[in-house]
Short mmCIF file of C-alpha atoms in Angstrom, two decimals:
data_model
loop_
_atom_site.label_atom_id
_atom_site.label_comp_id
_atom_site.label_asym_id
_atom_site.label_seq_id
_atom_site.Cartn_x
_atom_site.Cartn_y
_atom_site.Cartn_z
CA UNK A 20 59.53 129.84 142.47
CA UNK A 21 60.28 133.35 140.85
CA UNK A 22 60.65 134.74 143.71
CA UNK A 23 63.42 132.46 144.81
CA UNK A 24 65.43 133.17 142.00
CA UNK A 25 68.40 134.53 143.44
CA UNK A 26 68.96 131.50 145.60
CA UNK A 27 68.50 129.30 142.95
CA UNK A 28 71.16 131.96 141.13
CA UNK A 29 73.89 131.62 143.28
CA UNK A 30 73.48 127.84 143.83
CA UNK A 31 73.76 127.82 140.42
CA UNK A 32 77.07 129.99 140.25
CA UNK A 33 78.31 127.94 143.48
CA UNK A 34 78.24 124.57 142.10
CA UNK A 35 79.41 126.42 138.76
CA UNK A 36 82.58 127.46 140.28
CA UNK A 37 83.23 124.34 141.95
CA UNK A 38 82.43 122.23 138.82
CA UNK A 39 84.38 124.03 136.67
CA UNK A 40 87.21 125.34 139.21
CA UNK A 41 87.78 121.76 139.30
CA UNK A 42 87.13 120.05 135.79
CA UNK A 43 89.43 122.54 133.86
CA UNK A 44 92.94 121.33 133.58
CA UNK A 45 96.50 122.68 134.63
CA UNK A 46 98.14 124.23 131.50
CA UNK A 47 101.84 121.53 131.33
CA UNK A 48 104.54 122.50 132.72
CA UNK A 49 107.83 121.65 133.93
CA UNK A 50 107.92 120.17 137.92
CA UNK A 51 111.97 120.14 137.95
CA UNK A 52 115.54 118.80 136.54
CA UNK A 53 118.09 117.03 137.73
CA UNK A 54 121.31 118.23 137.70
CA UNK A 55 120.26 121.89 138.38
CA UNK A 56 123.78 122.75 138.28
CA UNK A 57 126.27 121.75 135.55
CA UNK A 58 129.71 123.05 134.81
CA UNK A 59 130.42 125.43 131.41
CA UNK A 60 131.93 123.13 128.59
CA UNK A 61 130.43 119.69 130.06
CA UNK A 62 127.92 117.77 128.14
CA UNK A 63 124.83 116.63 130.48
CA UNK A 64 122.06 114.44 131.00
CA UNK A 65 118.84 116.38 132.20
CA UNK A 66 116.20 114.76 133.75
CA UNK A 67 113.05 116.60 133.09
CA UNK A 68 109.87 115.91 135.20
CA UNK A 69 106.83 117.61 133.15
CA UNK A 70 102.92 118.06 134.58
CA UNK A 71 100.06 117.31 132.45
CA UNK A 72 102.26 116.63 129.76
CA UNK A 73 101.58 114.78 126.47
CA UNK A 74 105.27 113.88 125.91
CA UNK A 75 104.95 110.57 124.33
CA UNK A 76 102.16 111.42 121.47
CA UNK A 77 104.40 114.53 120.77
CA UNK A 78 105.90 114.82 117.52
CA UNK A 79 108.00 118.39 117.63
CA UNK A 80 109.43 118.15 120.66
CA UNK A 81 112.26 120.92 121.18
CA UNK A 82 113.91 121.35 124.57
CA UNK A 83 116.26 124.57 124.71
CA UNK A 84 118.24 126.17 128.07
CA UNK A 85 118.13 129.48 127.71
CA UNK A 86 120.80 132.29 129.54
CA UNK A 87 118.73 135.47 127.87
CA UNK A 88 117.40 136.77 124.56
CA UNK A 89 120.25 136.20 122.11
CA UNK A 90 121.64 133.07 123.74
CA UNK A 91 120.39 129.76 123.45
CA UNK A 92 121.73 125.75 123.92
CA UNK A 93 119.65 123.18 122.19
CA UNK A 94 118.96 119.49 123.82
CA UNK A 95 119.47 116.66 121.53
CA UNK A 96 119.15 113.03 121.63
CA UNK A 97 115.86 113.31 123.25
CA UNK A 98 114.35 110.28 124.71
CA UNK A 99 111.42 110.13 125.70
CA UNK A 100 110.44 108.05 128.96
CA UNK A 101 106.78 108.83 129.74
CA UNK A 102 104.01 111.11 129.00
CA UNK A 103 105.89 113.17 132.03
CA UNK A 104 109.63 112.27 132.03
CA UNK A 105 111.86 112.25 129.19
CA UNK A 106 116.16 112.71 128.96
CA UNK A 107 117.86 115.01 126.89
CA UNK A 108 121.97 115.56 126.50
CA UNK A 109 123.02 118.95 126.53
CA UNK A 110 126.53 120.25 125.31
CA UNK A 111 126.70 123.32 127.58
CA UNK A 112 128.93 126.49 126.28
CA UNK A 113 132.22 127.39 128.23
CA UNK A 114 131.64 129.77 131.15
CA UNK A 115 134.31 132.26 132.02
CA UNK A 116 133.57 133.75 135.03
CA UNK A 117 134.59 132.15 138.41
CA UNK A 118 132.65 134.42 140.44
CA UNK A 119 129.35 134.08 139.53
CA UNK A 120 127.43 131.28 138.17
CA UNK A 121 124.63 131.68 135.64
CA UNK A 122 121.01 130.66 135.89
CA UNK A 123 119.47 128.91 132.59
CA UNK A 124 115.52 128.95 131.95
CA UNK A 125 114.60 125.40 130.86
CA UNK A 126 112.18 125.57 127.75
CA UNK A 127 110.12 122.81 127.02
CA UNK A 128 107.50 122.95 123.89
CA UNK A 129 105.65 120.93 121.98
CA UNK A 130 102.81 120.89 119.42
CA UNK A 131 100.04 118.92 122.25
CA UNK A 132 100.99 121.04 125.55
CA UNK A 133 102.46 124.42 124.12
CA UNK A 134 106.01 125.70 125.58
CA UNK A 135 106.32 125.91 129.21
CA UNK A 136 109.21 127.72 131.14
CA UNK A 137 110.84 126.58 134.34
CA UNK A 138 112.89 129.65 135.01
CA UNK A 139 116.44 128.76 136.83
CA UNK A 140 116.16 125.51 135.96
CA UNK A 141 120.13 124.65 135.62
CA UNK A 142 122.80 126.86 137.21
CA UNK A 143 125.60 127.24 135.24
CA UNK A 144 128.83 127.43 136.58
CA UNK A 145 132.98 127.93 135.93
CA UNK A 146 134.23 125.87 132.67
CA UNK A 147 137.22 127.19 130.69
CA UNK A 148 138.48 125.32 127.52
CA UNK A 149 141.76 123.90 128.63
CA UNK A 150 144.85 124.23 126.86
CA UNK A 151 144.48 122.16 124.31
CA UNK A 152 140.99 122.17 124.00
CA UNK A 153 138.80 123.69 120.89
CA UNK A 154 135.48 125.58 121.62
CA UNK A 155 133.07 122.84 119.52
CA UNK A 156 129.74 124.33 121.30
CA UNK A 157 128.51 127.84 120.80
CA UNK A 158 125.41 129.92 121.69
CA UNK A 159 122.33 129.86 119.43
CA UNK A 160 121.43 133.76 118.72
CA UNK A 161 117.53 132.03 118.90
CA UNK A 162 115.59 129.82 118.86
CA UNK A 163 115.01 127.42 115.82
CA UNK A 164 111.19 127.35 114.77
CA UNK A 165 108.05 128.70 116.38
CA UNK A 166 107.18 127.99 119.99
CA UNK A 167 103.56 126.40 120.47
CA UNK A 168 100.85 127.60 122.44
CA UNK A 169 98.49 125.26 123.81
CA UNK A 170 94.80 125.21 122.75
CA UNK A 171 91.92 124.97 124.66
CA UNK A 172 90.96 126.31 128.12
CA UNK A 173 93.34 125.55 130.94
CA UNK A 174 94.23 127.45 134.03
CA UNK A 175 97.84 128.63 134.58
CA UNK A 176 100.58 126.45 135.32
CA UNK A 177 102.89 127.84 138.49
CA UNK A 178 105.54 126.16 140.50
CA UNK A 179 104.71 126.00 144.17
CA UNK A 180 101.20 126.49 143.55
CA UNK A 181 100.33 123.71 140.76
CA UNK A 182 96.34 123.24 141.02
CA UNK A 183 96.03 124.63 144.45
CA UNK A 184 95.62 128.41 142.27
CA UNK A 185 92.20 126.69 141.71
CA UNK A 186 91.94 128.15 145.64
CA UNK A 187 91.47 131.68 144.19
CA UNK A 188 88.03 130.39 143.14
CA UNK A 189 87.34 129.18 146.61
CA UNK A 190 89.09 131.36 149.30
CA UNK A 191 89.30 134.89 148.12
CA UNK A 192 85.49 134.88 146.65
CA UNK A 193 84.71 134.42 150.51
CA UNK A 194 86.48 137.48 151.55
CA UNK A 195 85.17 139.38 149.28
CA UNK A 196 81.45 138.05 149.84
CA UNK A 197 82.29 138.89 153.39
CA UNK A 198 83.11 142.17 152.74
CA UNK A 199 79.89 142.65 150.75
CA UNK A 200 77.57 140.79 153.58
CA UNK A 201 79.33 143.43 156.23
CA UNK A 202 78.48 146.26 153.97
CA UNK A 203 75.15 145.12 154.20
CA UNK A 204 74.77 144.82 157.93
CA UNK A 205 76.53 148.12 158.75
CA UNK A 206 73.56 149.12 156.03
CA UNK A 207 71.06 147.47 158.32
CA UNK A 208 72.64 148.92 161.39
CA UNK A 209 72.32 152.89 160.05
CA UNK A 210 68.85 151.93 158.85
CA UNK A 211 67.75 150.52 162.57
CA UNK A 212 69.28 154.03 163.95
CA UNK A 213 67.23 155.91 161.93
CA UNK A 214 63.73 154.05 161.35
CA UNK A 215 64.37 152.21 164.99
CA UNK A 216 62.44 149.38 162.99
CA UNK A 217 63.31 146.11 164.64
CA UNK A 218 63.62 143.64 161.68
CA UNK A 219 66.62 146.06 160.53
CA UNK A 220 68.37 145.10 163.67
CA UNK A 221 67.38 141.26 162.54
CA UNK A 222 68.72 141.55 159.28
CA UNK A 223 71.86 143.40 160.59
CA UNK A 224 72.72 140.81 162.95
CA UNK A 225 71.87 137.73 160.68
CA UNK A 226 73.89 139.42 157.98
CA UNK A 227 76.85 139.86 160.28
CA UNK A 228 76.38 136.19 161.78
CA UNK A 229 76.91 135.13 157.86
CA UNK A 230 80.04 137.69 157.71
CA UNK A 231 81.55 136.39 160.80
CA UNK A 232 81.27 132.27 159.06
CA UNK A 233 82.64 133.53 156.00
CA UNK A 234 85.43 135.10 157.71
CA UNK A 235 86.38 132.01 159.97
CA UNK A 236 86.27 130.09 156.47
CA UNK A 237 88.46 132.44 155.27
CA UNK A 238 90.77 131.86 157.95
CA UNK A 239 90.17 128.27 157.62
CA UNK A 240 90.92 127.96 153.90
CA UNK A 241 93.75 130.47 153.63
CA UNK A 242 95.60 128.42 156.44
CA UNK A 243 95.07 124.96 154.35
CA UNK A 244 96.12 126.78 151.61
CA UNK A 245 99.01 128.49 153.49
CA UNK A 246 100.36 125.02 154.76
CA UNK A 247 101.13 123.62 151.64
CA UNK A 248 102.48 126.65 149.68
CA UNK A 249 103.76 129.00 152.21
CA UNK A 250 104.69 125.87 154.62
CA UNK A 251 103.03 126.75 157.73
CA UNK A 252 99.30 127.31 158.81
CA UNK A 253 99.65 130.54 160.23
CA UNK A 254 102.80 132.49 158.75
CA UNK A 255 102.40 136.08 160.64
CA UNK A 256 101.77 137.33 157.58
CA UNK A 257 100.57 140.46 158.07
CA UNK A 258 97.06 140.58 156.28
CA UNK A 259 96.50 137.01 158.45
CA UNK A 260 96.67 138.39 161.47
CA UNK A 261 95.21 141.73 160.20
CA UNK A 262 91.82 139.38 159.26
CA UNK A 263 91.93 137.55 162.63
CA UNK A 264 91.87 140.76 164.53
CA UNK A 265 89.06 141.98 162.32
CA UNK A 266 86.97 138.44 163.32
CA UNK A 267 87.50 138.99 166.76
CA UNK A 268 86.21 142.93 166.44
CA UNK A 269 83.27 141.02 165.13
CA UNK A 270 83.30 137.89 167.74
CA UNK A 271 83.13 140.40 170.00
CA UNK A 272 80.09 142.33 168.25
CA UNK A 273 77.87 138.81 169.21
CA UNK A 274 79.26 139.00 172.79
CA UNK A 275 78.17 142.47 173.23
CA UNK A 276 74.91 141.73 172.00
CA UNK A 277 74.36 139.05 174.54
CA UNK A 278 75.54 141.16 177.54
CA UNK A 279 72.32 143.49 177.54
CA UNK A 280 68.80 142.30 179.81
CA UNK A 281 67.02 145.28 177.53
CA UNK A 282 66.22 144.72 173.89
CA UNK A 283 65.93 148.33 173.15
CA UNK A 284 69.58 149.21 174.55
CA UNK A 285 71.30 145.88 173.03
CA UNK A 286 69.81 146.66 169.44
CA UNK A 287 70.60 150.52 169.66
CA UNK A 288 74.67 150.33 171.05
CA UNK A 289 74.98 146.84 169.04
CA UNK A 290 74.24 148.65 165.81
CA UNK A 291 76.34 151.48 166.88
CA UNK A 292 79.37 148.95 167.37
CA UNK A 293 78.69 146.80 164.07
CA UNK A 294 78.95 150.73 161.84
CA UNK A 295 82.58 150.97 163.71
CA UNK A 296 83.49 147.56 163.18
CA UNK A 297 82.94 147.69 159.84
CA UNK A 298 84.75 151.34 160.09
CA UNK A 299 87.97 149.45 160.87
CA UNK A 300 87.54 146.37 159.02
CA UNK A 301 88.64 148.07 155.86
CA UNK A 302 91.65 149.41 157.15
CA UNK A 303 92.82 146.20 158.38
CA UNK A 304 92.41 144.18 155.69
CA UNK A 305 93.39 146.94 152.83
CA UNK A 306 95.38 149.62 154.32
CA UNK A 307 97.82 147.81 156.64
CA UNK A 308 98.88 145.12 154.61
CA UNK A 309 99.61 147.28 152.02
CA UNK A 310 102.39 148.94 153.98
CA UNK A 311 104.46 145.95 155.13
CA UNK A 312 105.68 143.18 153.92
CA UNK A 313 103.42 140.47 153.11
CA UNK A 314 103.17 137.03 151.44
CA UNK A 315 99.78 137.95 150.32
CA UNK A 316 99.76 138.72 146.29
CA UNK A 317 99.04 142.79 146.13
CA UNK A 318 100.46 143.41 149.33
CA UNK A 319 103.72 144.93 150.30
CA UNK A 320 105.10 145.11 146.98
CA UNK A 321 104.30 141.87 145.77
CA UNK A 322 102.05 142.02 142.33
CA UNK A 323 98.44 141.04 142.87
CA UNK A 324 96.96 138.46 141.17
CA UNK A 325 96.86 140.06 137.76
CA UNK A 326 98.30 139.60 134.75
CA UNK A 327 99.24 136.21 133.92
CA UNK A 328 98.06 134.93 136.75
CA UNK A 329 94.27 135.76 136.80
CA UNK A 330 93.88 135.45 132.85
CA UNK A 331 90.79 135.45 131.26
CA UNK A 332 90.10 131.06 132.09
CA UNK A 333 90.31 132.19 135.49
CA UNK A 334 88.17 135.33 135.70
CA UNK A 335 85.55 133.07 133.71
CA UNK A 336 85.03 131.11 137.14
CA UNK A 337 86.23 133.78 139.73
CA UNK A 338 83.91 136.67 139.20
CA UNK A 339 81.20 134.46 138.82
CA UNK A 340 82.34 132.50 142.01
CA UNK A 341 82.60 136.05 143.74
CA UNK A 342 78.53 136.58 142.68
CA UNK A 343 77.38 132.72 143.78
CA UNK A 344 79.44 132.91 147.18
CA UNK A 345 77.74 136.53 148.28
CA UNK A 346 73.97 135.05 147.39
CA UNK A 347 74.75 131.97 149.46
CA UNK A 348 75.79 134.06 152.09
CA UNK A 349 72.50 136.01 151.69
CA UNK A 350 70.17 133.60 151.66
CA UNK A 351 72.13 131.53 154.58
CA UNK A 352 71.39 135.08 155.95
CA UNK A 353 68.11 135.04 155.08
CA UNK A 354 67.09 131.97 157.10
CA UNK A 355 68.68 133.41 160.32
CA UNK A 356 66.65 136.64 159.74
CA UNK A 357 63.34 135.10 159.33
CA UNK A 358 64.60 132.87 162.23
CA UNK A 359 65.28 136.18 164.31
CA UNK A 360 61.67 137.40 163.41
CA UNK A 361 59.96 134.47 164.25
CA UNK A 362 61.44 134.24 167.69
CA UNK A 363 60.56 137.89 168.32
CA UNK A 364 56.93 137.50 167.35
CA UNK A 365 56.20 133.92 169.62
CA UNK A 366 58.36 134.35 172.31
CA UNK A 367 56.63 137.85 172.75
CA UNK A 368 53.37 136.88 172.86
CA UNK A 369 53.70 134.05 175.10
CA UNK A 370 56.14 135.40 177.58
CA UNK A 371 54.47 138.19 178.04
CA UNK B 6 81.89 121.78 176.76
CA UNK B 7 80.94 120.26 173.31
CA UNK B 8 82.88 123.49 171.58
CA UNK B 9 85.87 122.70 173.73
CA UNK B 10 85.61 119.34 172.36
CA UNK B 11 85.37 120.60 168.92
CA UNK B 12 88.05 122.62 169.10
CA UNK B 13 90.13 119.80 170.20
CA UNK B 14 88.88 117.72 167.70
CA UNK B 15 89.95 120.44 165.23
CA UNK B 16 93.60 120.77 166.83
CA UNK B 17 94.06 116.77 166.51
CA UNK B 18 93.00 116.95 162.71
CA UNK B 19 95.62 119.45 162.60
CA UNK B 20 98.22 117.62 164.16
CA UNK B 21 97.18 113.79 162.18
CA UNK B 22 97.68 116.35 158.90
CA UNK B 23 101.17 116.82 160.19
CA UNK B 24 101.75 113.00 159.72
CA UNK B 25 104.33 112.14 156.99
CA UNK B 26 101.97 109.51 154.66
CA UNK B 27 99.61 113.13 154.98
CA UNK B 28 102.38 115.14 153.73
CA UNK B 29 102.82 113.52 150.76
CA UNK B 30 99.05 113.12 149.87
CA UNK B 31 99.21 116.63 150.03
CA UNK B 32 101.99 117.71 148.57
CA UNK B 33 101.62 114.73 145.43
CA UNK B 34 99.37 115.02 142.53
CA UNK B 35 100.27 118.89 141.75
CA UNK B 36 98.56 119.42 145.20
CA UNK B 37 95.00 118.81 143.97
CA UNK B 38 93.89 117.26 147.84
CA UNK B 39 95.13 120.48 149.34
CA UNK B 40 91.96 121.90 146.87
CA UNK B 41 89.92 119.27 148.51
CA UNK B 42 91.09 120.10 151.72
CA UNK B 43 89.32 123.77 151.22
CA UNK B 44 86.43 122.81 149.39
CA UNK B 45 85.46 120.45 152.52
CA UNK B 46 85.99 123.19 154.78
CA UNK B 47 83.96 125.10 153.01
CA UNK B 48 81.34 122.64 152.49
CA UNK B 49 81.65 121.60 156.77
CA UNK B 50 81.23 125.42 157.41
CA UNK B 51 77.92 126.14 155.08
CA UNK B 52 76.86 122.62 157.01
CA UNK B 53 77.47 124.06 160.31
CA UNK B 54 75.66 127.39 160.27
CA UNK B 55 72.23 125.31 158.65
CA UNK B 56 72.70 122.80 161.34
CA UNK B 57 72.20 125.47 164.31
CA UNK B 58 69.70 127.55 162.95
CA UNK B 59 68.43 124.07 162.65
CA UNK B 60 68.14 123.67 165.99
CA UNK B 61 67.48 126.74 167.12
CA UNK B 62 64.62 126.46 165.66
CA UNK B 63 63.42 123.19 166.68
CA UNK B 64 64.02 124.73 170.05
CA UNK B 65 61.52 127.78 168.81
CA UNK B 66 58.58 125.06 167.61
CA UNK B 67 58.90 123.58 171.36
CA UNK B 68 58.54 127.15 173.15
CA UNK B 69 55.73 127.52 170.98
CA UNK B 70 54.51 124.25 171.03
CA UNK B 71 54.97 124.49 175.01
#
């Protein structure tokens, strides 16, 4: 049993990540608005469609549009439909130029959920007072009271992504369990040049069998992921096909392997090919992608996950998830390696 | 033969996701069955990989057996 702890250590941290990658809610926020465009001077009715919202049991609800730090519209005559829906009236402030309409930020708060933003929410556009007309609606300079935050541990609320970000804890700890189980085979590999000790070769090639299922899952979960976020299963992004090219460097690492009649000669140029592989597995999934355009967060300009995206709820079930995943993969490993040995010992002896 | 199957298998998952009622499974609920979605693959994949050493190691205990 002691010796086992590890693999009772990362099932541990597995089901960890899934239990609580899934059992934490969404942080509320604002799913869209209807009209998203209104004209300066009018007085609306905005629809509002909230997530995970408490809107009914609220008691301070304030609704504001908001064009940038100094000015401000307040929603009145709120009514409030369900926990999720609710309609407020807006008198919108003239707009004077004809050119260019303005984007508002909807802001939504309350004491339950906290404020949530939905950033260009309504676009405002041309609206002159008329001849005769007075100016009755201003800017606010701010807002009126204190914006809530929301208590208790929830995972970040983004449009688009809504609880598929709960992904991170499933998709990117494979890639970078991957990366570690690789590491460890090209390990095995140098170790097999230099001891020329067989059961290195096992563990290099169980290890990279491991590698190889992470990385297909990778591809597998990314393109789920991909199809309902970026819209398509396979987008040419660049670090997508950067990672398929890298797991058919490796497919073809297994078909090498099974080209040789001599053990000796398979295990020696295999374990040359798996140290290269590995060689140009880091520049294809962190060099290249880095220099062109990509949809992938930390690529091409884009920010990585950081920030207000990965905040601290997350990180409490990614790195964790990160650990669980690579001991999996190791022990998964470890079955194919004992597997490897077993085969070598029998078949030996009775072939022979 | 049975991979080429599989794969085919795969590509007509693919295409019965396409389906509209699909769509908006997937794209309802904040998106929570596209989590699913992964965590099944996931799960199918970890499946996979014990199943053949599974059997390619029942196909050991024969040779020995043998």
């Amino acid at each position: 049993m002691i010796k086992h702890w590890w693999k009772i250590l990362g099932a541990l941290l597995v089901l960890y990540a899934f239990v609580a990658g899934l059992l934490i809610p969404l942080k509320p926020g604002i799913l869209d608005v209807s009209p998203e465009m209104a004209k300066g001077g009018s007085k609306i009715t905005l629809d509002i469609n909230a997530y995970n919202a408490h809107l009914s049991q609220a008691k301070e609800i304030g609704i504001w549009l908001k064009m940038d730090s100094v000015h401000f519209v307040e929603g009145n005559n709120i009514r409030i439909l369900s926990d999720n829906k609710l309609k407020t009236d807006f008198q919108l402030p003239y707009w004077k130029s004809k050119e260019s309409a303005k984007e508002m930020t909807l802001i939504l708060d309350n004491e339950i959920d906290g404020y949530s933003l939905l950033p260009g929410a309504v676009q405002l556009t041309y609206g002159a007072p008329d001849t005769s007309g007075i100016s009755s609606n201003q800017w606010l300079p701010a807002i009126n009271g204190q914006l809530h935050q929301k208590e208790g541990l929830t995972f970040p609320y983004r449009n688009i992504l809504y609880e598929t970000i709960r992904n991170l804890f499933y998709h990117v700890p494979l890639w970078f369990a991957m990366l570690i189980i690789l590491f460890a085979s090209m390990i095995y590999s140098i170790l097999f040049l230099s001891k020329k000790n067989q059961k290195h070769d096992h563990a290099a090639l169980a290890l990279a069998q491991v590698g190889i299922l992470y990385g297909i899952l990778g591809l597998v979960t990314g393109a789920i992921w991909a199809r309902w976020t970026w819209g398509d299963w396979w987008s040419f992004d660049v670090k997508q096909n950067m990672s398929a090219v890298a797991m058919l460097i490796y497919l073809a690492y297994f078909v090498l392997r099974s080209s040789f009649e001599d053990y000796e000669q398979e295990a020696r140029i295999s374990a040359v090919y798996n140290i290269f592989a590995f060689a140009t597995l880091i520049p294809l999934l962190f060099v290249i992608p880095r220099l062109y355009d990509s949809l992938h967060p930390g690529n091409g300009g884009n920010p990585g996950f950081g920030g207000e995206d990965l905040d601290n709820t997350m990180r409490m079930v990614f790195y964790p998830a990160i650990i669980g995943f690579t001991l999996l993969g190791i022990w998964l490993a470890n079955l194919a390696y004992r597997y490897l040995n077993l085969k070598e010992r029998f078949l030996d002896r009775y072939d022979n | 033969m049975r991979k080429v199957k599989m794969s085919m298998g795969f590509l007509l998952m693919c295409q019965m996701l396409n389906a509209q009622e699909t769509q908006s499974l997937m794209e309802g609920s904040g998106k929570i069955y596209v989590v699913l979605a992964t965590v099944l693959a996931i799960y199918f994949g970890v499946i996979l990989f014990l199943t053949i050493i599974e059997r390619k190691l029942s196909n050991l205990e024969r040779q020995i057996k043998d």
